[in-house]
PDB file of C-alpha atoms in Angstrom:
ATOM      1  CA  UNK A   1      84.375 107.920 109.734  1.00 81.00           C
ATOM      2  CA  UNK A   2      83.528 105.796 106.656  1.00 84.00           C
ATOM      3  CA  UNK A   3      84.236 102.107 107.028  1.00 94.00           C
ATOM      4  CA  UNK A   4      84.738  99.077 104.857  1.00 97.00           C
ATOM      5  CA  UNK A   5      82.313  96.430 106.055  1.00 97.00           C
ATOM      6  CA  UNK A   6      82.989  92.718 105.755  1.00 98.00           C
ATOM      7  CA  UNK A   7      80.677  89.800 106.399  1.00 97.00           C
ATOM      8  CA  UNK A   8      80.736  87.308 107.892  1.00 97.00           C
ATOM      9  CA  UNK A   9      83.357  87.981 110.553  1.00 97.00           C
ATOM     10  CA  UNK A  10      84.045  84.271 110.834  1.00 98.00           C
ATOM     11  CA  UNK A  11      83.255  81.421 108.452  1.00 97.00           C
ATOM     12  CA  UNK A  12      83.907  77.751 108.971  1.00 98.00           C
ATOM     13  CA  UNK A  13      83.613  75.545 105.932  1.00 98.00           C
ATOM     14  CA  UNK A  14      84.421  72.015 104.934  1.00 98.00           C
ATOM     15  CA  UNK A  15      87.228  71.333 102.506  1.00 98.00           C
ATOM     16  CA  UNK A  16      85.956  71.319  98.945  1.00 98.00           C
ATOM     17  CA  UNK A  17      83.051  73.642  99.648  1.00 98.00           C
ATOM     18  CA  UNK A  18      82.548  76.994  98.000  1.00 98.00           C
ATOM     19  CA  UNK A  19      82.615  80.150 100.083  1.00 98.00           C
ATOM     20  CA  UNK A  20      81.705  83.722  99.291  1.00 98.00           C
ATOM     21  CA  UNK A  21      83.170  86.499 101.347  1.00 98.00           C
ATOM     22  CA  UNK A  22      81.370  89.798 101.181  1.00 97.00           C
ATOM     23  CA  UNK A  23      82.561  93.358 101.401  1.00 98.00           C
ATOM     24  CA  UNK A  24      80.960  96.756 101.178  1.00 97.00           C
ATOM     25  CA  UNK A  25      83.663  99.268 100.253  1.00 96.00           C
ATOM     26  CA  UNK A  26      83.468 102.935 101.108  1.00 95.00           C
ATOM     27  CA  UNK A  27      80.862 104.450  98.827  1.00 92.00           C
ATOM     28  CA  UNK A  28      82.985 107.004  96.965  1.00 91.00           C
ATOM     29  CA  UNK A  29      85.967 104.695  96.565  1.00 94.00           C
ATOM     30  CA  UNK A  30      86.665 103.346  93.095  1.00 93.00           C
ATOM     31  CA  UNK A  31      89.417 100.816  93.741  1.00 95.00           C
ATOM     32  CA  UNK A  32      88.873  97.580  95.596  1.00 96.00           C
ATOM     33  CA  UNK A  33      91.208  94.929  96.863  1.00 96.00           C
ATOM     34  CA  UNK A  34      91.369  91.588  98.574  1.00 98.00           C
ATOM     35  CA  UNK A  35      94.252  90.580 100.802  1.00 97.00           C
ATOM     36  CA  UNK A  36      94.752  87.594 103.035  1.00 97.00           C
ATOM     37  CA  UNK A  37      96.781  87.038 106.148  1.00 97.00           C
ATOM     38  CA  UNK A  38      97.605  83.597 107.413  1.00 96.00           C
ATOM     39  CA  UNK A  39      97.846  83.654 111.188  1.00 91.00           C
ATOM     40  CA  UNK A  40     101.020  85.380 112.325  1.00 87.00           C
ATOM     41  CA  UNK A  41     102.210  86.067 108.813  1.00 90.00           C
ATOM     42  CA  UNK A  42     102.300  89.019 106.505  1.00 91.00           C
ATOM     43  CA  UNK A  43      99.464  90.587 104.587  1.00 95.00           C
ATOM     44  CA  UNK A  44      99.421  89.074 101.090  1.00 95.00           C
ATOM     45  CA  UNK A  45      97.951  90.706  98.028  1.00 94.00           C
ATOM     46  CA  UNK A  46      95.331  88.711  96.157  1.00 96.00           C
ATOM     47  CA  UNK A  47      93.609  90.962  93.666  1.00 96.00           C
ATOM     48  CA  UNK A  48      92.747  94.522  92.760  1.00 95.00           C
ATOM     49  CA  UNK A  49      89.583  95.589  90.982  1.00 95.00           C
ATOM     50  CA  UNK A  50      88.659  98.752  89.170  1.00 94.00           C
ATOM     51  CA  UNK A  51      85.991  99.721  86.692  1.00 91.00           C
ATOM     52  CA  UNK A  52      84.324  96.326  86.994  1.00 91.00           C
ATOM     53  CA  UNK A  53      87.355  94.321  86.101  1.00 94.00           C
ATOM     54  CA  UNK A  54      90.448  92.851  87.666  1.00 96.00           C
ATOM     55  CA  UNK A  55      93.413  95.223  87.458  1.00 93.00           C
ATOM     56  CA  UNK A  56      96.070  93.006  88.980  1.00 93.00           C
ATOM     57  CA  UNK A  57      96.198  89.620  90.624  1.00 94.00           C
ATOM     58  CA  UNK A  58      98.879  87.722  92.452  1.00 93.00           C
ATOM     59  CA  UNK A  59     100.145  84.214  92.000  1.00 93.00           C
ATOM     60  CA  UNK A  60      97.907  83.178  94.905  1.00 95.00           C
ATOM     61  CA  UNK A  61      94.796  84.207  92.990  1.00 97.00           C
ATOM     62  CA  UNK A  62      94.418  81.091  90.872  1.00 94.00           C
ATOM     63  CA  UNK A  63      91.402  79.667  89.084  1.00 95.00           C
ATOM     64  CA  UNK A  64      89.792  78.753  92.386  1.00 96.00           C
ATOM     65  CA  UNK A  65      89.322  82.425  93.174  1.00 98.00           C
ATOM     66  CA  UNK A  66      87.014  84.944  91.589  1.00 98.00           C
ATOM     67  CA  UNK A  67      85.771  88.418  92.423  1.00 97.00           C
ATOM     68  CA  UNK A  68      82.594  90.170  91.526  1.00 95.00           C
ATOM     69  CA  UNK A  69      80.839  93.436  92.060  1.00 93.00           C
ATOM     70  CA  UNK A  70      77.254  92.218  91.705  1.00 88.00           C
ATOM     71  CA  UNK A  71      75.685  95.590  92.411  1.00 88.00           C
ATOM     72  CA  UNK A  72      76.690  99.145  93.216  1.00 80.00           C
ATOM     73  CA  UNK A  73      77.800  98.427  96.742  1.00 88.00           C
ATOM     74  CA  UNK A  74      78.998  94.868  97.260  1.00 94.00           C
ATOM     75  CA  UNK A  75      82.350  93.381  96.338  1.00 97.00           C
ATOM     76  CA  UNK A  76      82.712  89.639  96.775  1.00 97.00           C
ATOM     77  CA  UNK A  77      85.486  87.083  96.829  1.00 98.00           C
ATOM     78  CA  UNK A  78      84.549  83.533  95.927  1.00 98.00           C
ATOM     79  CA  UNK A  79      86.679  80.510  96.588  1.00 98.00           C
ATOM     80  CA  UNK A  80      85.322  77.694  94.489  1.00 96.00           C
ATOM     81  CA  UNK A  81      86.653  74.623  96.225  1.00 95.00           C
ATOM     82  CA  UNK A  82      88.311  75.442  99.510  1.00 97.00           C
ATOM     83  CA  UNK A  83      91.489  73.783 100.688  1.00 97.00           C
ATOM     84  CA  UNK A  84      92.901  73.566 104.186  1.00 97.00           C
ATOM     85  CA  UNK A  85      95.608  76.066 103.243  1.00 96.00           C
ATOM     86  CA  UNK A  86      92.973  78.651 102.375  1.00 97.00           C
ATOM     87  CA  UNK A  87      92.402  79.114 106.098  1.00 98.00           C
ATOM     88  CA  UNK A  88      93.333  82.727 106.792  1.00 98.00           C
ATOM     89  CA  UNK A  89      91.974  86.143 107.572  1.00 98.00           C
ATOM     90  CA  UNK A  90      90.702  87.750 104.404  1.00 98.00           C
ATOM     91  CA  UNK A  91      90.739  91.518 104.270  1.00 98.00           C
ATOM     92  CA  UNK A  92      88.870  93.664 101.834  1.00 98.00           C
ATOM     93  CA  UNK A  93      90.189  97.173 101.216  1.00 97.00           C
ATOM     94  CA  UNK A  94      89.239 100.142  99.123  1.00 96.00           C
ATOM     95  CA  UNK A  95      90.844 103.388  98.064  1.00 94.00           C
ATOM     96  CA  UNK A  96      89.562 106.578  96.531  1.00 93.00           C
ATOM     97  CA  UNK A  97      92.421 106.885  94.080  1.00 89.00           C
ATOM     98  CA  UNK A  98      94.847 104.383  92.618  1.00 84.00           C
ATOM     99  CA  UNK A  99      97.859 105.538  94.603  1.00 80.00           C
ATOM    100  CA  UNK A 100      96.101 106.510  97.798  1.00 87.00           C
ATOM    101  CA  UNK A 101      95.994 104.913 101.226  1.00 92.00           C
ATOM    102  CA  UNK A 102      93.840 101.846 101.611  1.00 95.00           C
ATOM    103  CA  UNK A 103      91.013 101.518 104.087  1.00 97.00           C
ATOM    104  CA  UNK A 104      90.773  97.956 105.296  1.00 97.00           C
ATOM    105  CA  UNK A 105      87.749  96.142 106.609  1.00 98.00           C
ATOM    106  CA  UNK A 106      87.857  94.160 109.833  1.00 97.00           C
ATOM    107  CA  UNK A 107      88.311  90.945 107.931  1.00 98.00           C
ATOM    108  CA  UNK A 108      86.654  87.558 107.607  1.00 98.00           C
ATOM    109  CA  UNK A 109      88.370  84.722 109.377  1.00 98.00           C
ATOM    110  CA  UNK A 110      87.993  81.677 107.144  1.00 98.00           C
ATOM    111  CA  UNK A 111      88.582  78.292 108.702  1.00 98.00           C
ATOM    112  CA  UNK A 112      88.613  75.292 106.385  1.00 98.00           C
ATOM    113  CA  UNK A 113      88.201  71.964 108.149  1.00 97.00           C
TER     114      UNK A 113
ATOM    115  CA  UNK B   1     104.901  92.818  92.167  1.00 53.00           C
ATOM    116  CA  UNK B   2     107.247  95.021  94.154  1.00 58.00           C
ATOM    117  CA  UNK B   3     108.998  93.222  96.999  1.00 79.00           C
ATOM    118  CA  UNK B   4     110.048  95.060 100.121  1.00 90.00           C
ATOM    119  CA  UNK B   5     112.156  93.715 102.937  1.00 93.00           C
ATOM    120  CA  UNK B   6     111.400  94.882 106.434  1.00 96.00           C
ATOM    121  CA  UNK B   7     113.580  94.662 109.521  1.00 96.00           C
ATOM    122  CA  UNK B   8     113.606  93.831 112.313  1.00 97.00           C
ATOM    123  CA  UNK B   9     110.959  91.132 112.462  1.00 96.00           C
ATOM    124  CA  UNK B  10     110.404  91.720 116.172  1.00 97.00           C
ATOM    125  CA  UNK B  11     111.265  94.505 118.564  1.00 97.00           C
ATOM    126  CA  UNK B  12     110.651  94.496 122.280  1.00 97.00           C
ATOM    127  CA  UNK B  13     111.214  97.783 124.087  1.00 98.00           C
ATOM    128  CA  UNK B  14     110.710  99.265 127.499  1.00 98.00           C
ATOM    129  CA  UNK B  15     108.070 101.949 127.596  1.00 98.00           C
ATOM    130  CA  UNK B  16     109.734 105.274 126.929  1.00 98.00           C
ATOM    131  CA  UNK B  17     112.396 103.843 124.649  1.00 98.00           C
ATOM    132  CA  UNK B  18     112.532 104.676 120.975  1.00 98.00           C
ATOM    133  CA  UNK B  19     111.706 102.262 118.174  1.00 98.00           C
ATOM    134  CA  UNK B  20     112.645 102.161 114.507  1.00 98.00           C
ATOM    135  CA  UNK B  21     111.621  99.839 111.706  1.00 98.00           C
ATOM    136  CA  UNK B  22     113.213  99.827 108.270  1.00 98.00           C
ATOM    137  CA  UNK B  23     111.902  98.971 104.864  1.00 97.00           C
ATOM    138  CA  UNK B  24     114.210  98.271 101.925  1.00 96.00           C
ATOM    139  CA  UNK B  25     113.744  97.628  98.250  1.00 93.00           C
ATOM    140  CA  UNK B  26     116.200  96.642  95.544  1.00 89.00           C
ATOM    141  CA  UNK B  27     114.387  98.877  93.068  1.00 89.00           C
ATOM    142  CA  UNK B  28     113.193 102.452  93.114  1.00 91.00           C
ATOM    143  CA  UNK B  29     109.748 102.872  94.592  1.00 90.00           C
ATOM    144  CA  UNK B  30     107.129 105.259  93.285  1.00 89.00           C
ATOM    145  CA  UNK B  31     105.785 105.669  96.777  1.00 92.00           C
ATOM    146  CA  UNK B  32     105.650 103.863 100.091  1.00 95.00           C
ATOM    147  CA  UNK B  33     102.897 103.545 102.630  1.00 96.00           C
ATOM    148  CA  UNK B  34     102.963 102.596 106.288  1.00 97.00           C
ATOM    149  CA  UNK B  35     100.270 100.726 108.147  1.00 97.00           C
ATOM    150  CA  UNK B  36      99.744  99.666 111.735  1.00 98.00           C
ATOM    151  CA  UNK B  37      97.946  96.490 112.726  1.00 97.00           C
ATOM    152  CA  UNK B  38      96.974  96.052 116.349  1.00 97.00           C
ATOM    153  CA  UNK B  39      96.871  92.481 117.677  1.00 94.00           C
ATOM    154  CA  UNK B  40      93.699  90.878 116.340  1.00 93.00           C
ATOM    155  CA  UNK B  41      92.926  93.911 114.217  1.00 96.00           C
ATOM    156  CA  UNK B  42      93.186  95.021 110.639  1.00 97.00           C
ATOM    157  CA  UNK B  43      95.822  97.180 108.949  1.00 97.00           C
ATOM    158  CA  UNK B  44      95.235 100.877 109.416  1.00 97.00           C
ATOM    159  CA  UNK B  45      96.762 103.366 107.021  1.00 96.00           C
ATOM    160  CA  UNK B  46      99.222 105.728 108.677  1.00 97.00           C
ATOM    161  CA  UNK B  47     100.921 107.670 105.919  1.00 97.00           C
ATOM    162  CA  UNK B  48     102.160 107.759 102.363  1.00 96.00           C
ATOM    163  CA  UNK B  49     105.545 109.054 101.247  1.00 96.00           C
ATOM    164  CA  UNK B  50     106.113 110.051  97.654  1.00 94.00           C
ATOM    165  CA  UNK B  51     109.048 112.424  97.317  1.00 95.00           C
ATOM    166  CA  UNK B  52     112.729 111.588  97.528  1.00 96.00           C
ATOM    167  CA  UNK B  53     114.081 112.433 100.992  1.00 97.00           C
ATOM    168  CA  UNK B  54     110.615 113.183 102.322  1.00 97.00           C
ATOM    169  CA  UNK B  55     110.154 113.327 106.077  1.00 98.00           C
ATOM    170  CA  UNK B  56     106.725 113.416 107.676  1.00 97.00           C
ATOM    171  CA  UNK B  57     105.751 113.514 111.320  1.00 97.00           C
ATOM    172  CA  UNK B  58     102.665 112.415 113.165  1.00 96.00           C
ATOM    173  CA  UNK B  59     103.073 113.272 116.830  1.00 97.00           C
ATOM    174  CA  UNK B  60     105.726 110.828 118.084  1.00 98.00           C
ATOM    175  CA  UNK B  61     106.001 109.037 114.726  1.00 98.00           C
ATOM    176  CA  UNK B  62     108.547 110.143 112.122  1.00 98.00           C
ATOM    177  CA  UNK B  63     108.466 108.673 108.643  1.00 98.00           C
ATOM    178  CA  UNK B  64     111.312 109.017 106.194  1.00 98.00           C
ATOM    179  CA  UNK B  65     111.736 108.163 102.523  1.00 97.00           C
ATOM    180  CA  UNK B  66     115.289 107.687 101.311  1.00 97.00           C
ATOM    181  CA  UNK B  67     116.932 109.926  98.760  1.00 96.00           C
ATOM    182  CA  UNK B  68     117.102 107.078  96.266  1.00 95.00           C
ATOM    183  CA  UNK B  69     113.489 106.081  97.046  1.00 94.00           C
ATOM    184  CA  UNK B  70     114.626 102.562  97.825  1.00 94.00           C
ATOM    185  CA  UNK B  71     114.233 102.607 101.580  1.00 96.00           C
ATOM    186  CA  UNK B  72     112.053 104.038 104.255  1.00 97.00           C
ATOM    187  CA  UNK B  73     111.908 104.126 108.014  1.00 98.00           C
ATOM    188  CA  UNK B  74     109.390 104.644 110.762  1.00 98.00           C
ATOM    189  CA  UNK B  75     110.681 105.962 114.064  1.00 98.00           C
ATOM    190  CA  UNK B  76     108.635 106.183 117.228  1.00 98.00           C
ATOM    191  CA  UNK B  77     109.948 108.419 119.979  1.00 98.00           C
ATOM    192  CA  UNK B  78     109.290 107.475 123.597  1.00 98.00           C
ATOM    193  CA  UNK B  79     107.101 104.437 122.966  1.00 98.00           C
ATOM    194  CA  UNK B  80     103.877 103.928 124.871  1.00 98.00           C
ATOM    195  CA  UNK B  81     101.912 100.743 125.455  1.00 97.00           C
ATOM    196  CA  UNK B  82      99.381 101.958 122.907  1.00 97.00           C
ATOM    197  CA  UNK B  83     102.073 101.679 120.213  1.00 98.00           C
ATOM    198  CA  UNK B  84     101.948  97.877 120.454  1.00 98.00           C
ATOM    199  CA  UNK B  85     101.223  96.204 117.127  1.00 97.00           C
ATOM    200  CA  UNK B  86     102.782  95.250 113.843  1.00 97.00           C
ATOM    201  CA  UNK B  87     104.010  97.993 111.560  1.00 98.00           C
ATOM    202  CA  UNK B  88     103.988  97.242 107.857  1.00 97.00           C
ATOM    203  CA  UNK B  89     105.456  99.138 104.989  1.00 96.00           C
ATOM    204  CA  UNK B  90     103.768  98.673 101.648  1.00 95.00           C
ATOM    205  CA  UNK B  91     105.071  99.556  98.230  1.00 91.00           C
ATOM    206  CA  UNK B  92     103.144  99.895  95.049  1.00 80.00           C
ATOM    207  CA  UNK B  93     104.321  99.029  91.620  1.00 71.00           C
ATOM    208  CA  UNK B  94     101.304  97.663  89.825  1.00 70.00           C
ATOM    209  CA  UNK B  95      99.811  96.345  93.032  1.00 79.00           C
ATOM    210  CA  UNK B  96     100.410  97.140  96.696  1.00 85.00           C
ATOM    211  CA  UNK B  97     102.707  94.606  98.350  1.00 89.00           C
ATOM    212  CA  UNK B  98     103.279  94.540 102.068  1.00 93.00           C
ATOM    213  CA  UNK B  99     106.514  93.915 103.875  1.00 94.00           C
ATOM    214  CA  UNK B 100     106.646  91.162 106.462  1.00 94.00           C
ATOM    215  CA  UNK B 101     106.098  93.696 109.236  1.00 96.00           C
ATOM    216  CA  UNK B 102     107.836  94.518 112.497  1.00 97.00           C
ATOM    217  CA  UNK B 103     106.018  93.375 115.576  1.00 97.00           C
ATOM    218  CA  UNK B 104     106.488  95.839 118.399  1.00 98.00           C
ATOM    219  CA  UNK B 105     105.881  94.919 122.002  1.00 98.00           C
ATOM    220  CA  UNK B 106     106.215  97.486 124.771  1.00 97.00           C
ATOM    221  CA  UNK B 107     106.882  96.593 128.374  1.00 95.00           C
ATOM    222  CA  UNK B 108     105.266  99.016 130.812  1.00 93.00           C
TER     223      UNK B 108
END
């Protein structure tokens, strides 16, 4: 079964450093998303991406965050200057159609120290 | 974005008992999705409901969308230990927003 692949599985970074989280969505999917989940809490929407541009973003997705699809397969989330409160599991997801079910990756656990 | 309220927050049942989680919105939803997240895992898509009053079944799981398309429920009949996890509803307006989830634990 097709999977969404995320790397790395775990990233530890110092406060103030930049991190890039990487995702390879399912190849025939056109819609891409980033979500985060702080430990024990709900899954929070960050951003959706379609046709090489951001479709929607949440209030969490401030100027410190950016997304990019640098080539035909990768979809990245960059956090410019990490804060302690950015520590969370970050999930990438993709869907074939706008209203369809999302396939989530296994996540990247980001720890900011 | 669309906000959905989910109750209960936690549910602990004896294996074999039934389980229900509810999702409510103050506004009409275009559709609703349900996901399951196992402990330490990622959300896995279960189902999408679109039509008013729709009922869908997956083995022991029954999903229902309210007539007014403002609420939804997931019912599990005769829970098993493999049902353990957090069940999230998610509603899409412009973006897909998840409810807070119901964490189900099952005692063997």
